[in-house]
mmCIF file of C-alpha atoms and ligand atoms in Angstrom:
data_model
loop_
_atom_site.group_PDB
_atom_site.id
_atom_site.type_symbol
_atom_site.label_atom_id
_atom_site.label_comp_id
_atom_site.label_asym_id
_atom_site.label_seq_id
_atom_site.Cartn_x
_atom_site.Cartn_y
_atom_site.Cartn_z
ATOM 1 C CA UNK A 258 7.924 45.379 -21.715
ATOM 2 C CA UNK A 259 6.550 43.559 -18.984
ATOM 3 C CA UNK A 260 9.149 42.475 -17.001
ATOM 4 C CA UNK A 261 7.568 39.252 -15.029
ATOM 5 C CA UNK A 262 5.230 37.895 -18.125
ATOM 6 C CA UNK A 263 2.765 35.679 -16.522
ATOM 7 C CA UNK A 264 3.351 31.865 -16.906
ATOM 8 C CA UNK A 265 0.742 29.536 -16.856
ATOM 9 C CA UNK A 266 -0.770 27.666 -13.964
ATOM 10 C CA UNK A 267 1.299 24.210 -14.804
ATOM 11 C CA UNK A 268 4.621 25.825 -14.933
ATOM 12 C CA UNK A 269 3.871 28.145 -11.996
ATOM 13 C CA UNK A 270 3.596 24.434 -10.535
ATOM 14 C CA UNK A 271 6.851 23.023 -11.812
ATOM 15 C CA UNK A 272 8.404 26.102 -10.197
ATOM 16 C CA UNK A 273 6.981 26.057 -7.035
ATOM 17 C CA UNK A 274 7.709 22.012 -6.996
ATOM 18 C CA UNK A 275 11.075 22.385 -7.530
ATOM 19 C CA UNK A 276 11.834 25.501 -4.949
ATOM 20 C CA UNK A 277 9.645 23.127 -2.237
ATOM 21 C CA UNK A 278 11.495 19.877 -3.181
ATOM 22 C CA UNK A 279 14.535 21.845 -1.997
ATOM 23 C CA UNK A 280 13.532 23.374 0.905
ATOM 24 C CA UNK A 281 12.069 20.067 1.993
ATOM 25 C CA UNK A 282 15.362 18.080 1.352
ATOM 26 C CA UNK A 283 17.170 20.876 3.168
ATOM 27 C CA UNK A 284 14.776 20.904 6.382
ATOM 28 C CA UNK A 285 15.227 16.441 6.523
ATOM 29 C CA UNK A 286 19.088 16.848 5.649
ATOM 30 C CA UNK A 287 19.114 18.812 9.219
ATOM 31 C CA UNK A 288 17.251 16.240 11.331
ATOM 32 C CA UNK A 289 19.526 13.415 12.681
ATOM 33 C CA UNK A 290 17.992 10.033 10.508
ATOM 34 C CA UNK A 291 17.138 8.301 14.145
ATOM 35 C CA UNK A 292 14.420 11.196 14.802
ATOM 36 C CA UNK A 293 12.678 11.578 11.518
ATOM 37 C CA UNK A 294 10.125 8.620 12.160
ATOM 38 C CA UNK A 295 9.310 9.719 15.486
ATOM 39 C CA UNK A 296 8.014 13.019 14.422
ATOM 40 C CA UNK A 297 5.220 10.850 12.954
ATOM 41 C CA UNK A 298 5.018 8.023 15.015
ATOM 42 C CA UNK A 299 0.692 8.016 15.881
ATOM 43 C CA UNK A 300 -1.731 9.911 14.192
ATOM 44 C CA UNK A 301 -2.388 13.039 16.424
ATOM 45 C CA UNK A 302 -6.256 12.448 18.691
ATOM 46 C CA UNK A 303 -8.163 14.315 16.626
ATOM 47 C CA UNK A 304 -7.273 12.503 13.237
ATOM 48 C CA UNK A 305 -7.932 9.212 14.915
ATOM 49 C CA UNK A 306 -11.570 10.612 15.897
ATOM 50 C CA UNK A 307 -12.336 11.377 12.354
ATOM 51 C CA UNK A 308 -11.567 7.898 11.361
ATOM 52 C CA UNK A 309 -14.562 5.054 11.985
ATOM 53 C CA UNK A 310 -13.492 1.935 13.809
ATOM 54 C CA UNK A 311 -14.210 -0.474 10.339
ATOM 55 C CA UNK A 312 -12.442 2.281 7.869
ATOM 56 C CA UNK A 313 -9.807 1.211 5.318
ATOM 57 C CA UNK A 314 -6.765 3.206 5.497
ATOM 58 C CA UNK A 315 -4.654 3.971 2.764
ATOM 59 C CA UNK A 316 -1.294 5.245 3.476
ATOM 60 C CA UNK A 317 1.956 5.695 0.968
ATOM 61 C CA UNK A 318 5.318 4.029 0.398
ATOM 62 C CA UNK A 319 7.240 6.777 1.539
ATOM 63 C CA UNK A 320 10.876 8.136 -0.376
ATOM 64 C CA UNK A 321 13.671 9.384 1.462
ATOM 65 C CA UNK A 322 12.059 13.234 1.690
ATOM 66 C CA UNK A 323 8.792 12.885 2.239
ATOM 67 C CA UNK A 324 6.557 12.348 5.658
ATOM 68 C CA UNK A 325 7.505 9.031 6.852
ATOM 69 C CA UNK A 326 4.461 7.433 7.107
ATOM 70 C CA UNK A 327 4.973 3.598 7.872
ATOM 71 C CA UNK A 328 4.641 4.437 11.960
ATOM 72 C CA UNK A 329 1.046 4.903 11.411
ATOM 73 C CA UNK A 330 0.506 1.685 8.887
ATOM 74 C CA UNK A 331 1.399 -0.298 11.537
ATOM 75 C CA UNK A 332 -0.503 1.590 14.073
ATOM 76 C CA UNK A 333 -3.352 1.477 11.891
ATOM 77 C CA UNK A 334 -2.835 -2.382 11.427
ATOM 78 C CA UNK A 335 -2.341 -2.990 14.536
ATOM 79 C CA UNK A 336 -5.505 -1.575 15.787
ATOM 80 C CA UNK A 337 -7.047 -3.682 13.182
ATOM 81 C CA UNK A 338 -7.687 -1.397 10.327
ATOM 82 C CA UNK A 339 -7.394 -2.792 6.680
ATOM 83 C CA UNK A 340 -4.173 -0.514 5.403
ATOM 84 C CA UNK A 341 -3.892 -0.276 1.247
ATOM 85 C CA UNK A 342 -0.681 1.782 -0.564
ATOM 86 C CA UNK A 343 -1.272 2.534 -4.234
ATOM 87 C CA UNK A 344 -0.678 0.027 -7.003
ATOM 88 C CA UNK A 345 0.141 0.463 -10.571
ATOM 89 C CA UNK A 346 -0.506 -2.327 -13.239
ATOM 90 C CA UNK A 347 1.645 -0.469 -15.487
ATOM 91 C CA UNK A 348 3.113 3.583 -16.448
ATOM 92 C CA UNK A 349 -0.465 4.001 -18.176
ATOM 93 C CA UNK A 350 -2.604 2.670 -15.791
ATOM 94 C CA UNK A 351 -4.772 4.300 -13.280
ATOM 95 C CA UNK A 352 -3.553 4.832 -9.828
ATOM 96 C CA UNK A 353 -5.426 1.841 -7.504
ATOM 97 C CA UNK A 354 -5.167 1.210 -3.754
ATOM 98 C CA UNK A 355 -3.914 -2.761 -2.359
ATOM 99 C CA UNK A 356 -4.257 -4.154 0.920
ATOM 100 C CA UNK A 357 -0.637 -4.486 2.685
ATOM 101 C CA UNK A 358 -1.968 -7.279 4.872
ATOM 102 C CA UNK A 359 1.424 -6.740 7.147
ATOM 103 C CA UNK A 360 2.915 -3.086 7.136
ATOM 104 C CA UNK A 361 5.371 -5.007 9.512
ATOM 105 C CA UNK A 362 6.928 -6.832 6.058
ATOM 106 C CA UNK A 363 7.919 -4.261 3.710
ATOM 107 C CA UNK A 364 9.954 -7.482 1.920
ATOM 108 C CA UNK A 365 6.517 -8.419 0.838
ATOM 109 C CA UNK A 366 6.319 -4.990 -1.896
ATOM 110 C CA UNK A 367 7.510 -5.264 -5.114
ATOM 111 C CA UNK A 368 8.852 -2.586 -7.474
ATOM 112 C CA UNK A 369 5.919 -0.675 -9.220
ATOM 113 C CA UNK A 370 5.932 0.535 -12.720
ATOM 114 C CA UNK A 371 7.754 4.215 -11.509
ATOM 115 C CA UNK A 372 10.204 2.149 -8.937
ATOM 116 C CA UNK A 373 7.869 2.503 -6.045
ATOM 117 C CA UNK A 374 7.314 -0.408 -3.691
ATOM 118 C CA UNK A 375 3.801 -1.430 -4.037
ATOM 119 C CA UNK A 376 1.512 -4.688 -3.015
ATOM 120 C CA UNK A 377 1.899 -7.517 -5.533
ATOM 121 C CA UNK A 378 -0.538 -8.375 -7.922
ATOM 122 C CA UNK A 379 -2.441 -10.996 -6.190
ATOM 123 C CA UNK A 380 -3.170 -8.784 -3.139
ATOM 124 C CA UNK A 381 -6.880 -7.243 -2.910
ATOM 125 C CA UNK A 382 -7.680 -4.028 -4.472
ATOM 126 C CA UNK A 383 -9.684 -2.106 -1.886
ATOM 127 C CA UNK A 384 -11.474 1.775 -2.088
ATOM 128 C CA UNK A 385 -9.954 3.416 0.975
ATOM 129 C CA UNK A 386 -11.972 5.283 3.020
ATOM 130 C CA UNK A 387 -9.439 7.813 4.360
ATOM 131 C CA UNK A 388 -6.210 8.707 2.302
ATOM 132 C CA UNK A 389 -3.542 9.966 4.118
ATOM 133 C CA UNK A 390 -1.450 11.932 1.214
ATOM 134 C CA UNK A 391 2.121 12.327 0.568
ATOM 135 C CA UNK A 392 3.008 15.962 -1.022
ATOM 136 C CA UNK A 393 5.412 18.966 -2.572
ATOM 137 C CA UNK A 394 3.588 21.496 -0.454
ATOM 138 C CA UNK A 395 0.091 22.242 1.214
ATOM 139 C CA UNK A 396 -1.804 25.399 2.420
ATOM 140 C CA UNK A 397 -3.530 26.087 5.678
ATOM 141 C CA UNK A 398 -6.806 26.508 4.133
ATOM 142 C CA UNK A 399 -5.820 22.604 2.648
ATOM 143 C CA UNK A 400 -4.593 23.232 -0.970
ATOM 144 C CA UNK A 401 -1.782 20.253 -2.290
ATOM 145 C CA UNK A 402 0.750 20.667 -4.472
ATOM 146 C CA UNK A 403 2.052 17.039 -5.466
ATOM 147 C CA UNK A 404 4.389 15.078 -7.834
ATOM 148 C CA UNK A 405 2.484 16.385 -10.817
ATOM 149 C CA UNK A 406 0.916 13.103 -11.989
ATOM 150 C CA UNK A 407 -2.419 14.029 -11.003
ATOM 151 C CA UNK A 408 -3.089 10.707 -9.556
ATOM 152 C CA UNK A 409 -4.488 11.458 -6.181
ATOM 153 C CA UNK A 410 -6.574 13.727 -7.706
ATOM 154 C CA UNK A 411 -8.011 11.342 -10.529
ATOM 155 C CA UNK A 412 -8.464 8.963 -7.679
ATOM 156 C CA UNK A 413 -10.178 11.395 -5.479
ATOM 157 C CA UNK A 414 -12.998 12.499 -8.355
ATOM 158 C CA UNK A 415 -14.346 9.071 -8.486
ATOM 159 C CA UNK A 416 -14.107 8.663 -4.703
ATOM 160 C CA UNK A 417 -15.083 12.056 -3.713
ATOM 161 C CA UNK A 418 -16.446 11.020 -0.119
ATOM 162 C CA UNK A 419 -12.730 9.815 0.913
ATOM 163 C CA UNK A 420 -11.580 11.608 4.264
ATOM 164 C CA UNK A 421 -8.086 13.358 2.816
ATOM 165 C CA UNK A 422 -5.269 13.902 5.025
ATOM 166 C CA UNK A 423 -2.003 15.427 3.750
ATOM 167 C CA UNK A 424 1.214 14.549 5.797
ATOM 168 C CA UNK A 425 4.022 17.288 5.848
ATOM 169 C CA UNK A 426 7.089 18.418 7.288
ATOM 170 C CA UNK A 427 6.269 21.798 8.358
ATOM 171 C CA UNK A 428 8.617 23.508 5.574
ATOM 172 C CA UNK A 429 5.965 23.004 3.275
ATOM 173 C CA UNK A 430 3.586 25.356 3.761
ATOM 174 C CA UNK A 431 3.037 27.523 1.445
ATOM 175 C CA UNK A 432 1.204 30.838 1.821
ATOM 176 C CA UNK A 433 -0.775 29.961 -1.385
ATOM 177 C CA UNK A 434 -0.619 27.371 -4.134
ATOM 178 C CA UNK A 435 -1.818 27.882 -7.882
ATOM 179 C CA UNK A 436 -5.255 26.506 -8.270
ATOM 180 C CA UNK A 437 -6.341 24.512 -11.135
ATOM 181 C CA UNK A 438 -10.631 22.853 -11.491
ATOM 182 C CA UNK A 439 -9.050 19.830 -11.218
ATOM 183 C CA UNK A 440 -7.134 20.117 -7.223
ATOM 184 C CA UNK A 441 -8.875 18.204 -4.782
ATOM 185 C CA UNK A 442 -9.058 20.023 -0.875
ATOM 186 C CA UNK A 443 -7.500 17.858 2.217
ATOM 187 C CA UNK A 444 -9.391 17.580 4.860
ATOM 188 C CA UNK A 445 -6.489 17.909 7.434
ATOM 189 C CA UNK A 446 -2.523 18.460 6.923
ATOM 190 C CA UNK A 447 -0.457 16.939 10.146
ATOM 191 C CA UNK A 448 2.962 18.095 10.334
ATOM 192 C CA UNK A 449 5.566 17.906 13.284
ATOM 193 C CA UNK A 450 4.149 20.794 15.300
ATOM 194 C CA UNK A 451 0.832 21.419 13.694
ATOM 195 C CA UNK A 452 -2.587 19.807 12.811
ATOM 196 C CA UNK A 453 -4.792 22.016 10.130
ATOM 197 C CA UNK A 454 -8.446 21.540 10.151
ATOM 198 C CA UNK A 455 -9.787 23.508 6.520
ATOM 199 C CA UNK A 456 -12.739 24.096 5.329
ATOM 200 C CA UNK A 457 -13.152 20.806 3.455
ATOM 201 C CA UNK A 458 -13.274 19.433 6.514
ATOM 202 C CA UNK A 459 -15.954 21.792 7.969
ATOM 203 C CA UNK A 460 -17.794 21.163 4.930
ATOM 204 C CA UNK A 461 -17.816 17.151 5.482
ATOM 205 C CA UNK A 462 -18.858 17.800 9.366
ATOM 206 C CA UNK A 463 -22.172 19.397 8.760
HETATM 207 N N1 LIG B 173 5.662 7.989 -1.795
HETATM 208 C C1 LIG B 173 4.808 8.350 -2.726
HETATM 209 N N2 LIG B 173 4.026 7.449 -3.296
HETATM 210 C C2 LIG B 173 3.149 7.825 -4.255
HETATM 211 C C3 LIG B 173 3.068 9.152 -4.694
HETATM 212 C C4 LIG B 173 3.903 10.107 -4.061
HETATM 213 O O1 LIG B 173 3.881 11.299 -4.342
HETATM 214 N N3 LIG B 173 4.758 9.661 -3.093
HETATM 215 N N4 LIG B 173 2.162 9.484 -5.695
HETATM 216 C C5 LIG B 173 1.658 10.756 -5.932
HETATM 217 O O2 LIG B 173 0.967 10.983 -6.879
HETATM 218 C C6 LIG B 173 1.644 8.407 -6.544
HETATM 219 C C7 LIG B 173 2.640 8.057 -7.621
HETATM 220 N N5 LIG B 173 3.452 9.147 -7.942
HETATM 221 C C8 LIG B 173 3.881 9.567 -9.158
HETATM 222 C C9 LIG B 173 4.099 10.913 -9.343
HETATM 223 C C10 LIG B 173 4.534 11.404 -10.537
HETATM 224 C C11 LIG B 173 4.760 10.557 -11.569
HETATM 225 C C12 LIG B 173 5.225 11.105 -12.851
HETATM 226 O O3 LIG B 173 4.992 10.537 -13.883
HETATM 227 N N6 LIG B 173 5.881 12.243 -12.808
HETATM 228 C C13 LIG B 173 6.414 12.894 -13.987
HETATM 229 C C14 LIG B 173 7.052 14.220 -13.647
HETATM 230 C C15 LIG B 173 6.132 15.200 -13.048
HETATM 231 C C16 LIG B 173 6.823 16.498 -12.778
HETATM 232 O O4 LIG B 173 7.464 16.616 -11.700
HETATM 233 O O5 LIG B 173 6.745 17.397 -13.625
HETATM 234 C C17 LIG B 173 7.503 12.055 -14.598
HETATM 235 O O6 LIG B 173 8.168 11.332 -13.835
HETATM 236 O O7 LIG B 173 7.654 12.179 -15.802
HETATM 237 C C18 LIG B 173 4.537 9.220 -11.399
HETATM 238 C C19 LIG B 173 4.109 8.722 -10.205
HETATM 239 C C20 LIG B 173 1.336 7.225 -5.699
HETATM 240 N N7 LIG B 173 2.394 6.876 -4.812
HETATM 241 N N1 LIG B 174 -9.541 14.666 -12.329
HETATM 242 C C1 LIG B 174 -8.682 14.754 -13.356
HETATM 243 N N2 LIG B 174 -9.038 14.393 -14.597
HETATM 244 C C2 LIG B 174 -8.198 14.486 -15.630
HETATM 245 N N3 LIG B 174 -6.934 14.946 -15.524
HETATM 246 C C3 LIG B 174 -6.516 15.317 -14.333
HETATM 247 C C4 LIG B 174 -7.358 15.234 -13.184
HETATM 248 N N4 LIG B 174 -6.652 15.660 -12.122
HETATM 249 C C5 LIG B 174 -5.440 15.983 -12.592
HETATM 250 N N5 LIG B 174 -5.344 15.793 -13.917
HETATM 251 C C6 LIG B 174 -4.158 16.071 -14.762
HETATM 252 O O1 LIG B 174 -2.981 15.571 -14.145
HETATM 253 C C7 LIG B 174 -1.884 16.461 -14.342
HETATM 254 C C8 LIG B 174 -1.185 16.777 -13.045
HETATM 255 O O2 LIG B 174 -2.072 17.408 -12.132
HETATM 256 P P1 LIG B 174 -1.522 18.165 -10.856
HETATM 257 O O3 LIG B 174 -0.439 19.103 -11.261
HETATM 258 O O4 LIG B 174 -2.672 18.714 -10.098
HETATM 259 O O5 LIG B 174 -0.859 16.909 -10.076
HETATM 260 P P2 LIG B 174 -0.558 16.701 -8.527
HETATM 261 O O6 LIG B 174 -1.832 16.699 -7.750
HETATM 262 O O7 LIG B 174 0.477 17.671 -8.151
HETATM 263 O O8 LIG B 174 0.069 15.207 -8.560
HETATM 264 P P3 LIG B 174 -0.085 13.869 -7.684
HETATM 265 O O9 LIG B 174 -1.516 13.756 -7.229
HETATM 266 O O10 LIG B 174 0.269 12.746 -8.619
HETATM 267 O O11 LIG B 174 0.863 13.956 -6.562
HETATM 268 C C9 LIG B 174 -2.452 17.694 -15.000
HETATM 269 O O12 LIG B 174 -2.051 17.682 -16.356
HETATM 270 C C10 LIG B 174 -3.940 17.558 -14.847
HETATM 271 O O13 LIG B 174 -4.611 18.108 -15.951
#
């Protein structure tokens, strides 16, 4: 018999989530709370160069384990880009991107349809033109592994120009990541000590 049958793809990705979603919680759990923010407080030079002056950025509500990535929407904001976090009408609906007109007032969110704070519903829906990405775990070469709703990546084939950017605490690199038609590339990862450049972005420079 063979002992390691193979699984398929999807619950080689519930497997890998799970082992990442612990490693990640075990790597935050160790920094003191005061320092996690500053490990992301300004997107690193060569992101910002990538980024045109006019561009709309769309960011993500961070939860407790994740990247914390409200430094940048109010650097972003305050250097007078539009920033836009993902909105939900309801469980069913596709994933959409609204203008937080003040990532200084996070009072102005309201619980989305899966408990997320997200833009109310008579803020503007806006197409980002750069995505930086929350996610379970990343490769160098720019492979994601997220949540497992597929969202950013139903998002990302109808906007396929959109500059990607995963954020990531450097625990979640993996050496390689299950690869399914469907995965969208990032562009860049930025973690704590690292910036990777892959080869979607090489592709989009030429
Ligand atoms: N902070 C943050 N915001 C985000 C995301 C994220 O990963 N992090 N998302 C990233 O996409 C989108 C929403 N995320 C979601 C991810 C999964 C499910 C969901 O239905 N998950 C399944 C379980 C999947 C699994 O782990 O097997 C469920 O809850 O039944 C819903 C929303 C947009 N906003
Ligand atoms: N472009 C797409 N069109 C249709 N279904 C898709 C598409 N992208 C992903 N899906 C479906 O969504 C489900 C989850 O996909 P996947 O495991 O890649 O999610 P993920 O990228 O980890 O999640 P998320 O983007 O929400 O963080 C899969 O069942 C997949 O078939």
């Amino acid at each position: 018999m063979d002992p390691s049958p193979p699984t398929d793809l999807s619950e080689e990705k519930t497997r890998l989530r799970k082992a990442f979603r612990v490693a990640r919680r075990e790597h935050v759990d160790a920094l003191p709370q005061t320092m996690r923010a500053l490990l992301f407080l300004r997107p690193p030079v060569p992101v910002v160069q990538k980024i045109p002056e006019a561009a709309i950025v769309g960011l993500y509500f961070p939860h407790a384990y994740e990247a914390p990535a409200l430094s940048y929407a109010r650097w972003f904001h305050e250097r007078g880009h539009s920033v836009a976090l993902p909105r939900f009408e309801s469980r069913e609906a596709a994933m959409a991107f609204h203008r937080w007109d003040n990532p200084l007032d996070e009072e102005s969110l309201k619980a989305g349809p899966f408990g997320m704070p997200q833009p109310d519903s008579d803020t503007d829906s806006v197409v980002p033109d750069v995505l930086f990405m929350p996610l379970v775990a990343f490769t160098a070469n720019g492979q994601r592994l997220g949540q497992g709703g597929g969202h950013y990546d139903r998002w990302l084939e109808a906007y396929p120009d959109t500059l990607t950017i995963g954020l990531a605490w450097d625990v979640q690199l993996a050496e390689s990541l299950p690869h399914e038609a469907h995965d969208r590339p990032l562009a860049m990862v930025v973690t704590p000590t690292r910036l990777y450049e892959t080869p979607a972005l090489q592709k989009r420079d030429r």
